[in-house]
Amino acid sequence: CTRYCDDITFSTKAFDFPPSILTKSSTGNMTLGEELIDIIFKNSFVINERKIRVSYRQSRQMVTGLVVNEKLNILRKKYKNFRALLHHAKIKGVPVAAKYNGFVKEDGTADESRFFKYLTGTINYYKMIMSVYDSKYQKLAQAYNELVGEEKFEIPNTQESLYKNYLYIIDNERDLTQGTAFYVKDVGLVTCLH
C-alpha cells in the first residue's frame, strides 16, 4: 500500500491555534507545536519547512491550489487565463490555439483531440468546484459550446440559476422560525421572516 500526503490543513475559529499545533514566538515567527511534530514523525512523515504557512481570515486562504475563504473557488488569474484560451481558440481556430498551448503531435501538427480533452476536463473541474449555477462556469461552458457548435455542457436556465445563487432559506435555531432572504448587489442580504 502506498500513501501520498502532500498538504495538511488545520483551521480554527479561535483567535489562536492550540500550542500543541502551532506556537508564535515573541518575534512573531510561527512554529509547529511539539505534539504535532511528534505525531508527524511517529507516522514516518517528513515536514517540509518551506511549505509551512499561516493564513488569516483577511488574506487569501489557499489549500491545494484552491481559494477557500468564504466558498471554494478557483484563482482569478487561472480562470481568466483559461477563458482567454477559449477565446483564442474561437478567434484563431482550434489548430492554432492547440499548437500555441503545447498540444502538438510528433509530426508537428496540432493535437486537437488532446486539446479538446484538456478543455472539457478543465471545464468539468471548474463545474465541480463552482457548480453549474455559477455564472463564471456558465460563461466557460457557453464559450466551449459555441466553439464546438453543439451543447456539450448543459447550462441551467437563468431563472433557476438566480434561485440557486441568490435565494436563501434561513433557520433561526433560537425560536425555531424560518425565513427567506435574497441577495441584492450593493445592498446585501434582504430577509423576510415567516
PDB file of C-alpha atoms in Angstrom:
ATOM      1  CA  CYS A   1       0.000   0.000   0.000  1.00  0.00           C
ATOM      2  CA  THR A   2       1.329   3.414  -0.968  1.00  0.00           C
ATOM      3  CA  ARG A   3       0.186   6.583   0.787  1.00  0.00           C
ATOM      4  CA  TYR A   4       0.790  10.049  -0.534  1.00  0.00           C
ATOM      5  CA  CYS A   5       0.345  13.053   1.709  1.00  0.00           C
ATOM      6  CA  ASP A   6       1.272  16.443   0.373  1.00  0.00           C
ATOM      7  CA  ASP A   7      -0.712  19.012   2.332  1.00  0.00           C
ATOM      8  CA  ILE A   8      -2.256  19.010   5.782  1.00  0.00           C
ATOM      9  CA  THR A   9      -4.541  21.915   6.645  1.00  0.00           C
ATOM     10  CA  PHE A  10      -5.690  22.998  10.093  1.00  0.00           C
ATOM     11  CA  SER A  11      -8.440  25.539  10.597  1.00  0.00           C
ATOM     12  CA  THR A  12      -9.895  27.199  13.658  1.00  0.00           C
ATOM     13  CA  LYS A  13     -12.382  29.908  14.555  1.00  0.00           C
ATOM     14  CA  ALA A  14     -10.379  30.618  17.699  1.00  0.00           C
ATOM     15  CA  PHE A  15      -8.098  33.655  17.820  1.00  0.00           C
ATOM     16  CA  ASP A  16      -5.019  31.413  18.171  1.00  0.00           C
ATOM     17  CA  PHE A  17      -4.243  27.768  17.485  1.00  0.00           C
ATOM     18  CA  PRO A  18      -3.680  25.473  20.447  1.00  0.00           C
ATOM     19  CA  PRO A  19       0.075  25.424  21.268  1.00  0.00           C
ATOM     20  CA  SER A  20       0.158  21.684  20.552  1.00  0.00           C
ATOM     21  CA  ILE A  21      -0.442  22.573  16.866  1.00  0.00           C
ATOM     22  CA  LEU A  22       1.147  25.999  16.386  1.00  0.00           C
ATOM     23  CA  THR A  23       3.082  28.451  18.509  1.00  0.00           C
ATOM     24  CA  LYS A  24       4.012  32.063  17.919  1.00  0.00           C
ATOM     25  CA  SER A  25       7.355  33.311  19.184  1.00  0.00           C
ATOM     26  CA  SER A  26       7.915  36.750  20.721  1.00  0.00           C
ATOM     27  CA  THR A  27       9.326  37.866  17.338  1.00  0.00           C
ATOM     28  CA  GLY A  28       6.129  36.795  15.559  1.00  0.00           C
ATOM     29  CA  ASN A  29       7.550  33.664  13.900  1.00  0.00           C
ATOM     30  CA  MET A  30       5.211  30.688  13.702  1.00  0.00           C
ATOM     31  CA  THR A  31       6.448  27.173  14.514  1.00  0.00           C
ATOM     32  CA  LEU A  32       4.688  23.840  14.663  1.00  0.00           C
ATOM     33  CA  GLY A  33       3.797  22.596  18.125  1.00  0.00           C
ATOM     34  CA  GLU A  34       5.884  19.807  19.643  1.00  0.00           C
ATOM     35  CA  GLU A  35       2.904  17.435  19.911  1.00  0.00           C
ATOM     36  CA  LEU A  36       2.066  17.827  16.210  1.00  0.00           C
ATOM     37  CA  ILE A  37       5.716  17.339  15.216  1.00  0.00           C
ATOM     38  CA  ASP A  38       5.876  14.136  17.294  1.00  0.00           C
ATOM     39  CA  ILE A  39       2.732  12.737  15.644  1.00  0.00           C
ATOM     40  CA  ILE A  40       4.058  13.511  12.158  1.00  0.00           C
ATOM     41  CA  PHE A  41       7.455  11.897  12.811  1.00  0.00           C
ATOM     42  CA  LYS A  42       5.960   8.856  14.605  1.00  0.00           C
ATOM     43  CA  ASN A  43       3.987   8.172  11.410  1.00  0.00           C
ATOM     44  CA  SER A  44       7.153   8.329   9.274  1.00  0.00           C
ATOM     45  CA  PHE A  45       6.301  11.603   7.555  1.00  0.00           C
ATOM     46  CA  VAL A  46       8.730  14.435   6.916  1.00  0.00           C
ATOM     47  CA  ILE A  47       7.943  18.126   7.367  1.00  0.00           C
ATOM     48  CA  ASN A  48       8.827  20.484   4.551  1.00  0.00           C
ATOM     49  CA  GLU A  49       9.608  23.689   6.471  1.00  0.00           C
ATOM     50  CA  ARG A  50       9.317  25.776   3.269  1.00  0.00           C
ATOM     51  CA  LYS A  51       5.657  24.825   2.901  1.00  0.00           C
ATOM     52  CA  ILE A  52       4.516  25.817   6.395  1.00  0.00           C
ATOM     53  CA  ARG A  53       2.381  28.941   6.284  1.00  0.00           C
ATOM     54  CA  VAL A  54      -0.363  30.621   8.244  1.00  0.00           C
ATOM     55  CA  SER A  55      -3.279  32.355   6.521  1.00  0.00           C
ATOM     56  CA  TYR A  56      -5.565  34.749   8.307  1.00  0.00           C
ATOM     57  CA  ARG A  57      -9.231  35.483   7.711  1.00  0.00           C
ATOM     58  CA  GLN A  58      -8.433  38.772   5.950  1.00  0.00           C
ATOM     59  CA  SER A  59      -5.961  37.225   3.480  1.00  0.00           C
ATOM     60  CA  ARG A  60      -6.498  34.823   0.578  1.00  0.00           C
ATOM     61  CA  GLN A  61      -6.581  31.310   2.016  1.00  0.00           C
ATOM     62  CA  MET A  62      -5.302  28.624  -0.353  1.00  0.00           C
ATOM     63  CA  VAL A  63      -5.482  24.843   0.057  1.00  0.00           C
ATOM     64  CA  THR A  64      -4.205  22.545  -2.709  1.00  0.00           C
ATOM     65  CA  GLY A  65      -4.419  25.338  -5.264  1.00  0.00           C
ATOM     66  CA  LEU A  66      -7.981  26.389  -4.437  1.00  0.00           C
ATOM     67  CA  VAL A  67      -9.215  29.528  -2.707  1.00  0.00           C
ATOM     68  CA  VAL A  68     -11.155  28.508   0.422  1.00  0.00           C
ATOM     69  CA  ASN A  69     -12.005  31.814   2.169  1.00  0.00           C
ATOM     70  CA  GLU A  70     -15.793  32.115   2.070  1.00  0.00           C
ATOM     71  CA  LYS A  71     -16.516  29.497  -0.547  1.00  0.00           C
ATOM     72  CA  LEU A  72     -14.469  27.102  -2.616  1.00  0.00           C
ATOM     73  CA  ASN A  73     -13.197  28.891  -5.709  1.00  0.00           C
ATOM     74  CA  ILE A  74     -10.622  28.972  -8.497  1.00  0.00           C
ATOM     75  CA  LEU A  75      -7.816  31.527  -8.554  1.00  0.00           C
ATOM     76  CA  ARG A  76      -8.988  34.556 -10.566  1.00  0.00           C
ATOM     77  CA  LYS A  77      -5.814  34.526 -12.709  1.00  0.00           C
ATOM     78  CA  LYS A  78      -6.248  30.835 -13.538  1.00  0.00           C
ATOM     79  CA  TYR A  79      -9.878  31.399 -14.538  1.00  0.00           C
ATOM     80  CA  LYS A  80      -9.046  34.414 -16.726  1.00  0.00           C
ATOM     81  CA  ASN A  81      -6.204  32.556 -18.464  1.00  0.00           C
ATOM     82  CA  PHE A  82      -8.499  29.640 -19.283  1.00  0.00           C
ATOM     83  CA  ARG A  83     -11.221  31.983 -20.531  1.00  0.00           C
ATOM     84  CA  ALA A  84      -8.615  33.675 -22.744  1.00  0.00           C
ATOM     85  CA  LEU A  85      -7.536  30.269 -24.084  1.00  0.00           C
ATOM     86  CA  LEU A  86     -11.134  29.534 -25.142  1.00  0.00           C
ATOM     87  CA  HIS A  87     -11.375  32.966 -26.763  1.00  0.00           C
ATOM     88  CA  HIS A  88      -8.086  32.382 -28.603  1.00  0.00           C
ATOM     89  CA  ALA A  89      -9.436  29.076 -29.942  1.00  0.00           C
ATOM     90  CA  LYS A  90     -12.608  30.837 -31.127  1.00  0.00           C
ATOM     91  CA  ILE A  91     -10.770  33.717 -32.841  1.00  0.00           C
ATOM     92  CA  LYS A  92      -7.704  31.945 -34.285  1.00  0.00           C
ATOM     93  CA  GLY A  93      -9.135  28.457 -34.640  1.00  0.00           C
ATOM     94  CA  VAL A  94      -8.635  25.250 -32.688  1.00  0.00           C
ATOM     95  CA  PRO A  95      -5.465  24.065 -34.522  1.00  0.00           C
ATOM     96  CA  VAL A  96      -3.667  27.376 -33.883  1.00  0.00           C
ATOM     97  CA  ALA A  97      -4.751  27.521 -30.220  1.00  0.00           C
ATOM     98  CA  ALA A  98      -3.831  23.874 -29.671  1.00  0.00           C
ATOM     99  CA  LYS A  99      -0.319  24.340 -31.068  1.00  0.00           C
ATOM    100  CA  TYR A 100       0.167  27.644 -29.243  1.00  0.00           C
ATOM    101  CA  ASN A 101      -0.693  25.916 -25.938  1.00  0.00           C
ATOM    102  CA  GLY A 102       1.635  22.955 -26.497  1.00  0.00           C
ATOM    103  CA  PHE A 103      -0.799  20.353 -27.816  1.00  0.00           C
ATOM    104  CA  VAL A 104       1.362  19.109 -30.677  1.00  0.00           C
ATOM    105  CA  LYS A 105       1.735  15.642 -32.201  1.00  0.00           C
ATOM    106  CA  GLU A 106       5.128  14.143 -33.015  1.00  0.00           C
ATOM    107  CA  ASP A 107       4.707  15.153 -36.663  1.00  0.00           C
ATOM    108  CA  GLY A 108       4.346  18.821 -35.635  1.00  0.00           C
ATOM    109  CA  THR A 109       0.610  19.136 -36.282  1.00  0.00           C
ATOM    110  CA  ALA A 110      -1.912  20.262 -33.685  1.00  0.00           C
ATOM    111  CA  ASP A 111      -3.182  17.534 -31.382  1.00  0.00           C
ATOM    112  CA  GLU A 112      -6.801  18.690 -31.382  1.00  0.00           C
ATOM    113  CA  SER A 113      -8.042  15.544 -29.644  1.00  0.00           C
ATOM    114  CA  ARG A 114      -5.789  16.112 -26.627  1.00  0.00           C
ATOM    115  CA  PHE A 115      -6.614  19.831 -26.684  1.00  0.00           C
ATOM    116  CA  PHE A 116     -10.361  19.136 -26.524  1.00  0.00           C
ATOM    117  CA  LYS A 117      -9.822  16.609 -23.711  1.00  0.00           C
ATOM    118  CA  TYR A 118      -7.919  19.295 -21.806  1.00  0.00           C
ATOM    119  CA  LEU A 119     -10.706  21.850 -22.396  1.00  0.00           C
ATOM    120  CA  THR A 120     -13.521  19.517 -21.350  1.00  0.00           C
ATOM    121  CA  GLY A 121     -11.554  18.218 -18.354  1.00  0.00           C
ATOM    122  CA  THR A 122     -10.833  21.740 -17.143  1.00  0.00           C
ATOM    123  CA  ILE A 123     -14.446  22.867 -17.579  1.00  0.00           C
ATOM    124  CA  ASN A 124     -15.683  19.772 -15.722  1.00  0.00           C
ATOM    125  CA  TYR A 125     -13.193  20.509 -12.923  1.00  0.00           C
ATOM    126  CA  TYR A 126     -14.452  24.113 -12.699  1.00  0.00           C
ATOM    127  CA  LYS A 127     -18.039  22.829 -12.664  1.00  0.00           C
ATOM    128  CA  MET A 128     -17.175  20.560  -9.738  1.00  0.00           C
ATOM    129  CA  ILE A 129     -15.613  23.460  -7.815  1.00  0.00           C
ATOM    130  CA  MET A 130     -18.060  26.252  -8.736  1.00  0.00           C
ATOM    131  CA  SER A 131     -21.346  24.422  -9.582  1.00  0.00           C
ATOM    132  CA  VAL A 132     -23.399  24.592 -12.774  1.00  0.00           C
ATOM    133  CA  TYR A 133     -25.256  27.615 -11.375  1.00  0.00           C
ATOM    134  CA  ASP A 134     -22.158  29.796 -11.112  1.00  0.00           C
ATOM    135  CA  SER A 135     -22.138  32.470 -13.812  1.00  0.00           C
ATOM    136  CA  LYS A 136     -18.368  32.124 -14.312  1.00  0.00           C
ATOM    137  CA  TYR A 137     -18.742  28.400 -15.006  1.00  0.00           C
ATOM    138  CA  GLN A 138     -21.685  29.102 -17.326  1.00  0.00           C
ATOM    139  CA  LYS A 139     -19.581  31.553 -19.375  1.00  0.00           C
ATOM    140  CA  LEU A 140     -16.910  28.889 -19.884  1.00  0.00           C
ATOM    141  CA  ALA A 141     -19.478  26.239 -20.767  1.00  0.00           C
ATOM    142  CA  GLN A 142     -21.191  28.602 -23.227  1.00  0.00           C
ATOM    143  CA  ALA A 143     -17.858  29.511 -24.855  1.00  0.00           C
ATOM    144  CA  TYR A 144     -16.994  25.826 -25.272  1.00  0.00           C
ATOM    145  CA  ASN A 145     -20.443  25.002 -26.671  1.00  0.00           C
ATOM    146  CA  GLU A 146     -20.046  27.820 -29.220  1.00  0.00           C
ATOM    147  CA  LEU A 147     -16.548  26.610 -30.099  1.00  0.00           C
ATOM    148  CA  VAL A 148     -17.718  23.059 -30.919  1.00  0.00           C
ATOM    149  CA  GLY A 149     -21.075  24.123 -32.378  1.00  0.00           C
ATOM    150  CA  GLU A 150     -23.227  21.979 -30.091  1.00  0.00           C
ATOM    151  CA  GLU A 151     -24.347  21.783 -26.484  1.00  0.00           C
ATOM    152  CA  LYS A 152     -21.728  19.581 -24.807  1.00  0.00           C
ATOM    153  CA  PHE A 153     -22.215  21.301 -21.447  1.00  0.00           C
ATOM    154  CA  GLU A 154     -25.743  21.832 -20.170  1.00  0.00           C
ATOM    155  CA  ILE A 155     -26.371  25.308 -18.810  1.00  0.00           C
ATOM    156  CA  PRO A 156     -29.378  25.684 -16.466  1.00  0.00           C
ATOM    157  CA  ASN A 157     -31.914  28.354 -17.355  1.00  0.00           C
ATOM    158  CA  THR A 158     -31.361  31.817 -15.949  1.00  0.00           C
ATOM    159  CA  GLN A 159     -34.286  31.840 -13.514  1.00  0.00           C
ATOM    160  CA  GLU A 160     -33.183  28.528 -11.973  1.00  0.00           C
ATOM    161  CA  SER A 161     -29.660  29.910 -11.746  1.00  0.00           C
ATOM    162  CA  LEU A 162     -30.903  33.005  -9.908  1.00  0.00           C
ATOM    163  CA  TYR A 163     -32.789  30.879  -7.372  1.00  0.00           C
ATOM    164  CA  LYS A 164     -29.747  28.690  -6.696  1.00  0.00           C
ATOM    165  CA  ASN A 165     -27.297  31.590  -6.402  1.00  0.00           C
ATOM    166  CA  TYR A 166     -29.293  34.289  -4.648  1.00  0.00           C
ATOM    167  CA  LEU A 167     -32.248  32.829  -2.740  1.00  0.00           C
ATOM    168  CA  TYR A 168     -31.568  31.552   0.772  1.00  0.00           C
ATOM    169  CA  ILE A 169     -33.598  29.821   3.469  1.00  0.00           C
ATOM    170  CA  ILE A 170     -32.594  30.960   6.944  1.00  0.00           C
ATOM    171  CA  ASP A 171     -33.298  28.930  10.096  1.00  0.00           C
ATOM    172  CA  ASN A 172     -33.453  30.655  13.470  1.00  0.00           C
ATOM    173  CA  GLU A 173     -32.408  27.957  15.936  1.00  0.00           C
ATOM    174  CA  ARG A 174     -33.302  30.070  18.966  1.00  0.00           C
ATOM    175  CA  ASP A 175     -37.077  30.209  18.388  1.00  0.00           C
ATOM    176  CA  LEU A 176     -37.296  27.610  15.571  1.00  0.00           C
ATOM    177  CA  THR A 177     -38.578  30.074  12.963  1.00  0.00           C
ATOM    178  CA  GLN A 178     -37.652  30.106   9.330  1.00  0.00           C
ATOM    179  CA  GLY A 179     -37.321  32.846   6.785  1.00  0.00           C
ATOM    180  CA  THR A 180     -36.177  33.520   3.256  1.00  0.00           C
ATOM    181  CA  ALA A 181     -33.658  36.007   2.022  1.00  0.00           C
ATOM    182  CA  PHE A 182     -32.182  37.158  -1.240  1.00  0.00           C
ATOM    183  CA  TYR A 183     -29.005  38.984  -2.100  1.00  0.00           C
ATOM    184  CA  VAL A 184     -29.070  42.427  -3.731  1.00  0.00           C
ATOM    185  CA  LYS A 185     -25.810  43.847  -5.065  1.00  0.00           C
ATOM    186  CA  ASP A 186     -24.610  46.919  -3.136  1.00  0.00           C
ATOM    187  CA  VAL A 187     -27.404  46.369  -0.579  1.00  0.00           C
ATOM    188  CA  GLY A 188     -26.690  42.981   0.979  1.00  0.00           C
ATOM    189  CA  LEU A 189     -28.986  40.305   2.295  1.00  0.00           C
ATOM    190  CA  VAL A 190     -32.698  41.190   2.290  1.00  0.00           C
ATOM    191  CA  THR A 191     -34.707  38.962   4.654  1.00  0.00           C
ATOM    192  CA  CYS A 192     -38.365  38.094   5.014  1.00  0.00           C
ATOM    193  CA  LEU A 193     -39.271  36.420   8.301  1.00  0.00           C
ATOM    194  CA  HIS A 194     -42.090  33.824   8.144  1.00  0.00           C
TER     195      HIS A 194
END
